[in-house]
PDB file of C-alpha atoms in Angstrom:
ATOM      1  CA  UNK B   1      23.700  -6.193 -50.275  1.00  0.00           C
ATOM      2  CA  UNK B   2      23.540  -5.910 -46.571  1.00  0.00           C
ATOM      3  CA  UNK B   3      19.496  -4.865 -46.879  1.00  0.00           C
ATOM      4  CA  UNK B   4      18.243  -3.356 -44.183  1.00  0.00           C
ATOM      5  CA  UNK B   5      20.592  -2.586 -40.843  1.00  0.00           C
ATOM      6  CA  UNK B   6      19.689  -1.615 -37.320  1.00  0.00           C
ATOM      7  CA  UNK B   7      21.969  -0.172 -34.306  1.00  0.00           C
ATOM      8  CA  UNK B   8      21.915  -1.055 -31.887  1.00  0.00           C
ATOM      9  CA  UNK B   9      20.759  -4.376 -30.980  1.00  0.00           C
ATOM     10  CA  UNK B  10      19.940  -4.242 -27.205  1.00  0.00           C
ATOM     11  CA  UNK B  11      19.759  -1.193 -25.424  1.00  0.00           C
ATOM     12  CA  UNK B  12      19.160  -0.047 -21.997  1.00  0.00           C
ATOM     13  CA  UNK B  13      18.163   3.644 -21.142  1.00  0.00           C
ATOM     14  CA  UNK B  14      16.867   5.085 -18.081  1.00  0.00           C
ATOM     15  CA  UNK B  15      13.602   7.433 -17.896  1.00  0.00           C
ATOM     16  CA  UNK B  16      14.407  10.436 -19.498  1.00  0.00           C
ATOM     17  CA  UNK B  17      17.300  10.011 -21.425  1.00  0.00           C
ATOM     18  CA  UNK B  18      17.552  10.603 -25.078  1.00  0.00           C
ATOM     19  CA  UNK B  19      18.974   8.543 -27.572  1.00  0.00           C
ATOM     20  CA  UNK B  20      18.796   7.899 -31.437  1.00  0.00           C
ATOM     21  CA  UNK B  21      18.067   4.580 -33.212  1.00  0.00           C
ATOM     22  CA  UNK B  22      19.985   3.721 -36.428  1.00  0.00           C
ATOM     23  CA  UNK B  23      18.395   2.113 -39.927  1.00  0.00           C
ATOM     24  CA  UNK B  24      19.994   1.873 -43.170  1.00  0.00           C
ATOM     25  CA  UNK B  25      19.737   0.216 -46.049  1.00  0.00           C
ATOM     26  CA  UNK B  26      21.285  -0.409 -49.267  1.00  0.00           C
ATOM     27  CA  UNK B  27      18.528  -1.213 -51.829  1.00  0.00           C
ATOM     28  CA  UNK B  28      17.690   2.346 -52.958  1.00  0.00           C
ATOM     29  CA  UNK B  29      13.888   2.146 -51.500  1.00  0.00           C
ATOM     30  CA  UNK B  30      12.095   5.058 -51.775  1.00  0.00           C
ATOM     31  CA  UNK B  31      10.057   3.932 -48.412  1.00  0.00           C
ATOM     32  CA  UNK B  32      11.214   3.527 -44.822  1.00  0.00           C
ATOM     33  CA  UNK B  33       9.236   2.562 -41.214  1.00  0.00           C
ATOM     34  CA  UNK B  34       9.735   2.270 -38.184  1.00  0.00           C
ATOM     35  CA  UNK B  35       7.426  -0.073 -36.101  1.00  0.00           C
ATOM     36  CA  UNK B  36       7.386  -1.375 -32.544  1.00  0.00           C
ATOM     37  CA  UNK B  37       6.496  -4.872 -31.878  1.00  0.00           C
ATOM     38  CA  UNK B  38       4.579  -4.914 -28.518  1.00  0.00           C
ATOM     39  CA  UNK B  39       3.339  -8.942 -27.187  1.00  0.00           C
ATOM     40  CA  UNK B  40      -0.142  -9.336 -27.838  1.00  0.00           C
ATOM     41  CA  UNK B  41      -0.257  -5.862 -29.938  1.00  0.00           C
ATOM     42  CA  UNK B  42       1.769  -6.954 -33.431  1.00  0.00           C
ATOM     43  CA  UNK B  43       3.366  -4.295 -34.749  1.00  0.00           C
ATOM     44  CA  UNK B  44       2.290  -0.785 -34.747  1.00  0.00           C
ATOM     45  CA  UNK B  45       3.986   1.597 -37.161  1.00  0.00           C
ATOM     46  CA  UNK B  46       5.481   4.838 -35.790  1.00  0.00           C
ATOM     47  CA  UNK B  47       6.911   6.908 -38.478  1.00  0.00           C
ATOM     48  CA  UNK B  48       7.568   6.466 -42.032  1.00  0.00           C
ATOM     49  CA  UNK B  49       9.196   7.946 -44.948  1.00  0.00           C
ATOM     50  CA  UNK B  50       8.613   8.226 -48.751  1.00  0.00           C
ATOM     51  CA  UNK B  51      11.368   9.609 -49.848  1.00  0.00           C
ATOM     52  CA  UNK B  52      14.042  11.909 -49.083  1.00  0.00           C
ATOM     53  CA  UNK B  53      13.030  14.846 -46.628  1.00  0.00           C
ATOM     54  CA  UNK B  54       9.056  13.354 -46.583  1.00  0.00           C
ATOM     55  CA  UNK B  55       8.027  12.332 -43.185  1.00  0.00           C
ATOM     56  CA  UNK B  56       4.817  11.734 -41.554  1.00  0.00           C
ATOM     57  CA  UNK B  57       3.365  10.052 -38.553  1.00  0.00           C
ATOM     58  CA  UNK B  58       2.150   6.675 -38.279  1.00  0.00           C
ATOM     59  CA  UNK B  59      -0.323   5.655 -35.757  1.00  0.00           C
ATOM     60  CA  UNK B  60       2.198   5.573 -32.130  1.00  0.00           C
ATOM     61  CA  UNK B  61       3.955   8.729 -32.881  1.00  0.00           C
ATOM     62  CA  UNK B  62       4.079  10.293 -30.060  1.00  0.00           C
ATOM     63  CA  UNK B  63       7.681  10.767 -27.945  1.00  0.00           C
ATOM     64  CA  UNK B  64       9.402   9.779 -31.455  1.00  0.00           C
ATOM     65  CA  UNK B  65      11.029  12.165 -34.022  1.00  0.00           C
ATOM     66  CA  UNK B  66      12.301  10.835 -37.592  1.00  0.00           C
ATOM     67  CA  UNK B  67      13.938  12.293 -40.575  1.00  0.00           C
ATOM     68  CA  UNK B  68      14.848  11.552 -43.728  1.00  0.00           C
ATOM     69  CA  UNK B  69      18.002  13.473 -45.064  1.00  0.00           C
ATOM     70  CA  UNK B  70      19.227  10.595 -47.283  1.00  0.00           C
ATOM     71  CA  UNK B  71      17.707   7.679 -49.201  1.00  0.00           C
ATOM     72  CA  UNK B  72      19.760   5.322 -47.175  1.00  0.00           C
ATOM     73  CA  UNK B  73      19.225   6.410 -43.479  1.00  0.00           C
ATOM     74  CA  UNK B  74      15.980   6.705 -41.594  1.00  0.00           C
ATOM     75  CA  UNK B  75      16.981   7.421 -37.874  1.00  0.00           C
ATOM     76  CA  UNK B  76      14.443   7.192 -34.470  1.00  0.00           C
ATOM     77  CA  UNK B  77      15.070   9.512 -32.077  1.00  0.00           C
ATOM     78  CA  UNK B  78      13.466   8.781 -28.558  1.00  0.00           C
ATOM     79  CA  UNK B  79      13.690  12.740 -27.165  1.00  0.00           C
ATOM     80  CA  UNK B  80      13.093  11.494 -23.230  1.00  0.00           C
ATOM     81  CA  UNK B  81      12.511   8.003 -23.021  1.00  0.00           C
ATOM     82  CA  UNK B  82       9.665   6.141 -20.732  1.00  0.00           C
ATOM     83  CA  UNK B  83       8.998   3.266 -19.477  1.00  0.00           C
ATOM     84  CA  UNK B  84       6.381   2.552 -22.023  1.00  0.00           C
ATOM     85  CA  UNK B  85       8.627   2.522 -24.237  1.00  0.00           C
ATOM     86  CA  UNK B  86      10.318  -0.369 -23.829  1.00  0.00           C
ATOM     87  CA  UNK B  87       9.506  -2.937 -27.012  1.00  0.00           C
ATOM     88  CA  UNK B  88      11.131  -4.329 -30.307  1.00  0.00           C
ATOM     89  CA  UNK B  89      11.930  -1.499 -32.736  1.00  0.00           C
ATOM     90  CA  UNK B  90      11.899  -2.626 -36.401  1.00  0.00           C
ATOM     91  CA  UNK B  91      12.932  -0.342 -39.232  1.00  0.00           C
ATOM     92  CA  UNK B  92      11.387  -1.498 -42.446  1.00  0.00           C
ATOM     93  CA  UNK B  93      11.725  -0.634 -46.198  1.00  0.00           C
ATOM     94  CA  UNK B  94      10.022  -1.024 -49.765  1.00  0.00           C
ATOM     95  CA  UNK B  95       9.892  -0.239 -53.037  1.00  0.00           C
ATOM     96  CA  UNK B  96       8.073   2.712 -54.726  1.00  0.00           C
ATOM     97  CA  UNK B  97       4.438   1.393 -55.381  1.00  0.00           C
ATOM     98  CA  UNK B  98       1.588  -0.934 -54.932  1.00  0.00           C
ATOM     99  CA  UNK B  99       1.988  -4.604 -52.714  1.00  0.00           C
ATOM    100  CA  UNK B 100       5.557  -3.887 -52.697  1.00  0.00           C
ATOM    101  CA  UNK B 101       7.347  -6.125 -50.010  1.00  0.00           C
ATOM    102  CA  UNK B 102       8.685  -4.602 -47.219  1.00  0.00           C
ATOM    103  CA  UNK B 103      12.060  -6.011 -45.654  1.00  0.00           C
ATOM    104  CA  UNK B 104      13.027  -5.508 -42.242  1.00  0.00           C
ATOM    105  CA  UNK B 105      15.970  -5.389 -40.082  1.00  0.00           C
ATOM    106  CA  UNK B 106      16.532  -7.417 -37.498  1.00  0.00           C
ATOM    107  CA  UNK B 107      15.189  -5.316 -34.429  1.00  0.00           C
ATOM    108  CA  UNK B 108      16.802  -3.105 -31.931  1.00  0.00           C
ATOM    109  CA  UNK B 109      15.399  -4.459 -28.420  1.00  0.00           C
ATOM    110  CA  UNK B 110      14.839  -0.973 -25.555  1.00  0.00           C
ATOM    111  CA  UNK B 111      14.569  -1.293 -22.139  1.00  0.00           C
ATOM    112  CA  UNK B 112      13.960   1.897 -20.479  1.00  0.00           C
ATOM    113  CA  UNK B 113      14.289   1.434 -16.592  1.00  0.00           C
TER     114      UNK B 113
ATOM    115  CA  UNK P   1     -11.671   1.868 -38.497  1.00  0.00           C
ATOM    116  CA  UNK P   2      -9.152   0.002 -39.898  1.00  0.00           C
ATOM    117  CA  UNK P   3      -7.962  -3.553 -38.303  1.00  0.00           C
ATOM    118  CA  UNK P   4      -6.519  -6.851 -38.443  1.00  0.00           C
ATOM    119  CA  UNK P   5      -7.805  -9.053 -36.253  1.00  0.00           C
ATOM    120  CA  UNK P   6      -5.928 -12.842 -35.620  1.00  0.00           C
ATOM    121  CA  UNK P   7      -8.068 -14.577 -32.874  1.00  0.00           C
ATOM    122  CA  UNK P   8      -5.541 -16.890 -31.815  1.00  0.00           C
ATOM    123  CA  UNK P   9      -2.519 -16.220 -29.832  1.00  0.00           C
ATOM    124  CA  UNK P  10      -1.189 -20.293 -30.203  1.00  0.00           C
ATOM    125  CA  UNK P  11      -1.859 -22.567 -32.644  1.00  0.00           C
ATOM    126  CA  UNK P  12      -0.472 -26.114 -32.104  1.00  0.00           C
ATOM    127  CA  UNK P  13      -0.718 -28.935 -34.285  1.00  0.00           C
ATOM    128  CA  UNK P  14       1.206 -32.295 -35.245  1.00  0.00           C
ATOM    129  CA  UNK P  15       2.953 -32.703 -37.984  1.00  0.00           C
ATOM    130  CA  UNK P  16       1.209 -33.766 -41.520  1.00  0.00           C
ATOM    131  CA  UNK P  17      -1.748 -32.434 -39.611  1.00  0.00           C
ATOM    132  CA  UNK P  18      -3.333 -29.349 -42.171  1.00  0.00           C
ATOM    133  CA  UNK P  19      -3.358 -26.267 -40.572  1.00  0.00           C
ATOM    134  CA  UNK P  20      -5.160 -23.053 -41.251  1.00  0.00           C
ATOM    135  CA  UNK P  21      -4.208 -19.525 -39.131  1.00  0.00           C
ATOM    136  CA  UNK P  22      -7.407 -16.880 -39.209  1.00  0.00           C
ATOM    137  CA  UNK P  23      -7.627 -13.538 -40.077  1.00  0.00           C
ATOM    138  CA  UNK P  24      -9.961 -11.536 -40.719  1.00  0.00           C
ATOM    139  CA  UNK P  25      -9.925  -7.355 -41.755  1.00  0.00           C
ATOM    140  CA  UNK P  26     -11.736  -3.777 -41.727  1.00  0.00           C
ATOM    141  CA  UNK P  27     -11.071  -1.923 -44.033  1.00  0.00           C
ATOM    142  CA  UNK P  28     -13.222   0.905 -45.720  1.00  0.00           C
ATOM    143  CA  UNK P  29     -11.561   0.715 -49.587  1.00  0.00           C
ATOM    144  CA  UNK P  30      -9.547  -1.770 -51.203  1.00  0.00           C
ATOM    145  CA  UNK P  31      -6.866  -3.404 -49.043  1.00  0.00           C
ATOM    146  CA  UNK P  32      -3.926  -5.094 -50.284  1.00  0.00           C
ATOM    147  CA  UNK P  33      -3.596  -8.391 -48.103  1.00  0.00           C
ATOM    148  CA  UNK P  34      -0.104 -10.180 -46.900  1.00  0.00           C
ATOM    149  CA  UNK P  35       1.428 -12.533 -44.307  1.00  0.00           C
ATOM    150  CA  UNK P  36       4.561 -12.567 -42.823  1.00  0.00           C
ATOM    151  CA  UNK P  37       6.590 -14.748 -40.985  1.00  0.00           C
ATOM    152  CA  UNK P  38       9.398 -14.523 -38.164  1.00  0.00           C
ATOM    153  CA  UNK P  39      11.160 -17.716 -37.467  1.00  0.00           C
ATOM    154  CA  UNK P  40      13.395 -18.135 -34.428  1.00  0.00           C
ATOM    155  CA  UNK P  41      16.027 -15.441 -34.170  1.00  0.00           C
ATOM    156  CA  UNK P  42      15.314 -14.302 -38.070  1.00  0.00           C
ATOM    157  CA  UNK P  43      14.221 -10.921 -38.866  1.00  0.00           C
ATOM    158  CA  UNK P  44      10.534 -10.499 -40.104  1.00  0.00           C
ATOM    159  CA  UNK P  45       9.855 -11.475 -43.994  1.00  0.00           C
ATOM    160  CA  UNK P  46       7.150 -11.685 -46.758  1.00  0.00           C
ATOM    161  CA  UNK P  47       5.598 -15.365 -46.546  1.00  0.00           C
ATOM    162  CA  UNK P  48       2.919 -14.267 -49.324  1.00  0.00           C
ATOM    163  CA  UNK P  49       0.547 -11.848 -50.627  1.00  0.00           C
ATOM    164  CA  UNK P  50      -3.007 -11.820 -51.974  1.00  0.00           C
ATOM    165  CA  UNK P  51      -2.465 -10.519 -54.797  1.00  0.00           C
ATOM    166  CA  UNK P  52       0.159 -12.785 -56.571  1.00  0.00           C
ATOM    167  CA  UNK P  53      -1.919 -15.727 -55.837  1.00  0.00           C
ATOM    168  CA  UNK P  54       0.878 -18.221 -55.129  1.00  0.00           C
ATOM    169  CA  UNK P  55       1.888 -21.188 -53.077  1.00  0.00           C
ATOM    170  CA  UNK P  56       4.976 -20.143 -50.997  1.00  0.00           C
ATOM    171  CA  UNK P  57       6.265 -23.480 -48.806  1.00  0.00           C
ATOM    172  CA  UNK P  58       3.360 -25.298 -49.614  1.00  0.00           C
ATOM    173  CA  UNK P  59       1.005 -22.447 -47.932  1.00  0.00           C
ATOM    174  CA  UNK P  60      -1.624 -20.700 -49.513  1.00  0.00           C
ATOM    175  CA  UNK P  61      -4.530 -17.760 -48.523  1.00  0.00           C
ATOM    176  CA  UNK P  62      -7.440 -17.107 -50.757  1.00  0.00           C
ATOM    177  CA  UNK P  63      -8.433 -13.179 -49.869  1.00  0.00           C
ATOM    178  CA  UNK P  64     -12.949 -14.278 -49.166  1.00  0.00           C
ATOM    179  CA  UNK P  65     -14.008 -10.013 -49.437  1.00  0.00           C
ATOM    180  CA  UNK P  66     -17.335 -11.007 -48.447  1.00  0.00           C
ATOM    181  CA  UNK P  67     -16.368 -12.629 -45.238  1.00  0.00           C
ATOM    182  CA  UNK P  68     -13.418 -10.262 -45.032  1.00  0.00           C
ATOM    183  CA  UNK P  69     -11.092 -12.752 -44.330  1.00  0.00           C
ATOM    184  CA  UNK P  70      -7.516 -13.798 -45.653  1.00  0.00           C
ATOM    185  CA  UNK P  71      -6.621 -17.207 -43.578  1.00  0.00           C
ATOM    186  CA  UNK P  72      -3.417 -18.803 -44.665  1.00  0.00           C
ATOM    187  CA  UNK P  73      -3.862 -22.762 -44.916  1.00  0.00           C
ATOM    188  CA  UNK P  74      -1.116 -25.845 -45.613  1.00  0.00           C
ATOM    189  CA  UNK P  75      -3.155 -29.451 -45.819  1.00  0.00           C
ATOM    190  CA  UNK P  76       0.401 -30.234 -44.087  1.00  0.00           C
ATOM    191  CA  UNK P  77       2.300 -28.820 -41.373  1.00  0.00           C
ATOM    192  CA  UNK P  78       6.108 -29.374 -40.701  1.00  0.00           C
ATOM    193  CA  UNK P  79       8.022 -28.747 -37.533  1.00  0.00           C
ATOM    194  CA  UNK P  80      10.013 -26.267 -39.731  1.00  0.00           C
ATOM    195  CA  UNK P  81       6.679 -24.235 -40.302  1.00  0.00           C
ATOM    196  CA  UNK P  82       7.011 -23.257 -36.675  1.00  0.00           C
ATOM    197  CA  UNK P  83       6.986 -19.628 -36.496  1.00  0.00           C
ATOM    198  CA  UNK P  84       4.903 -16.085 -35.658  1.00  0.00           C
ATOM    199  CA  UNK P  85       2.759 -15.763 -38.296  1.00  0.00           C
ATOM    200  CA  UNK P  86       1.019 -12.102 -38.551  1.00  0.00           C
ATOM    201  CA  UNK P  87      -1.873 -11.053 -41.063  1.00  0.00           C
ATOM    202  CA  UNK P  88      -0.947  -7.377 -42.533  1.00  0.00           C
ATOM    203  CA  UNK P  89      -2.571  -5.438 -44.399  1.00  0.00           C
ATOM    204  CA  UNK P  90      -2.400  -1.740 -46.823  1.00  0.00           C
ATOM    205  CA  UNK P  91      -4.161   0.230 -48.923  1.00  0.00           C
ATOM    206  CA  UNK P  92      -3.379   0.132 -52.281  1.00  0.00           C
ATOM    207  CA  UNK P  93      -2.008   3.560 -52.430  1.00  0.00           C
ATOM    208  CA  UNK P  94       0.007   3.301 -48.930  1.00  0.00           C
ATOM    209  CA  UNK P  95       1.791   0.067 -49.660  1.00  0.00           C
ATOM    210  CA  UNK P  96       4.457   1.071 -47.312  1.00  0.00           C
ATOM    211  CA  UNK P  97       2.067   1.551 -44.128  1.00  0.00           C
ATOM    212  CA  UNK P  98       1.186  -1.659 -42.718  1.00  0.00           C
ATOM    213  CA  UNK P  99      -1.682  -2.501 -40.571  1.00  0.00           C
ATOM    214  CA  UNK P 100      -0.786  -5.596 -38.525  1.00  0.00           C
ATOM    215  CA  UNK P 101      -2.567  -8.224 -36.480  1.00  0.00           C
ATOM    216  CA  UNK P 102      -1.267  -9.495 -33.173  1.00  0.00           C
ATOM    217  CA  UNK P 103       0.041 -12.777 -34.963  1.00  0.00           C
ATOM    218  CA  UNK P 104       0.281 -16.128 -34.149  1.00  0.00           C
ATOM    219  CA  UNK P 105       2.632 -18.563 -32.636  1.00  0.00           C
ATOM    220  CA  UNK P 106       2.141 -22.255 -34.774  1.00  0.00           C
ATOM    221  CA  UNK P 107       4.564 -24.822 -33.144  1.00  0.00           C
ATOM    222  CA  UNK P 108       4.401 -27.906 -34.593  1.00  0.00           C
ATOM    223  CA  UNK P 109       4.998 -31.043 -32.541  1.00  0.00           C
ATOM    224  CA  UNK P 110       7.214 -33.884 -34.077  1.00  0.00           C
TER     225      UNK P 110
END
């Protein structure tokens, strides 16, 4: 199993362009995330999924649209990127349930000039 | 509100030297308590979790409610244990939406 898979892994945008983040993974979890990891702030979580076509906002939302049309793929759109947006995106997924682990991928890092 | 508080940014300690990393929660409910670790240029992962009360790579973290705490502790610290350490926690019926702390960087000096 690959697990959990992020594209890409560095990107630069400038302010106001669009683009969409990529997560998959392969372990049939009902649950996917998507968190940015800020220094000094941890990670926040942004969207998440549980299950197919079941989204719902996290607690950074905002500038960031998800959606769930498969088990396997939970993409981040950034719909006109700012400079505060620039951080570590991590997609995340878990089993169905209680004090399931989560496993992430390995980060997609944004720099929006 | 709820919150996961780690107080220190750096933690840095010889090696045998015991270490413990602090954090403490709010939470209004029953939260289910974790840590997780990132070592260099590896993608975040489960290092343990309250509930299953075991040792993972000699570390452990007893969950105190009354003190609202959930420090993770190893009476011995190796230079492979260096690492960002963050304190998460969930509710027990949102297990997939994690409240993290700001973590903390343990280096451990040969």
């Amino acid at each position: 199993n690959a697990g959990v898979t992020q594209t890409p892994k560095f990107q630069v945008l400038k302010t106001g362009q669009s683009m969409t983040l990529q997560c998959a993974q392969d372990m049939n979890h009902e649950y996917m995330s998507w968190y940015r990891q800020d220094p000094g702030m941890g990670l926040r979580l942004i969207h998440y999924s549980v299950g197919a076509g079941i989204t719902d906002q996290g607690e950074v939302p905002n500038g960031y649209n998800v959606s769930r049309s498969t088990t396997e793929d939970f993409p981040l759109r950034l719909l006109s990127a700012a400079p505060s947006q620039t951080s570590v995106y991590f997609c995340a997924s878990s089993r169905q349930g209680t004090s399931y682990e989560q496993y992430f991928g390995p980060g997609t890092r944004l720099t929006v000039t | 509100a709820q919150r996961v508080t780690q107080p220190e940014k750096l933690l840095s300690v010889f090696k045998g030297a015991p270490v413990e990393l602090k954090c403490n929660y709010s939470y209004s409910g029953s939260p289910e308590l974790f840590w997780y670790v990132q070592y260099s240029r590896q993608r975040l992962q489960l290092l343990l979790r309250h509930i299953s009360r075991e040792s993972i790579k000699g570390f452990t973290a007893d969950l105190n409610k009354g003190e609202t705490s959930f420090h993770l502790k190893k009476p011995f610290a190796q230079e492979e244990d260096s690492a960002m350490y963050y304190c998460a926690l969930s509710g027990r019926d949102s297990s997939y939406k994690l409240i993290f702390g700001s973590g903390t960087r343990l280096l451990v000096r040969p």
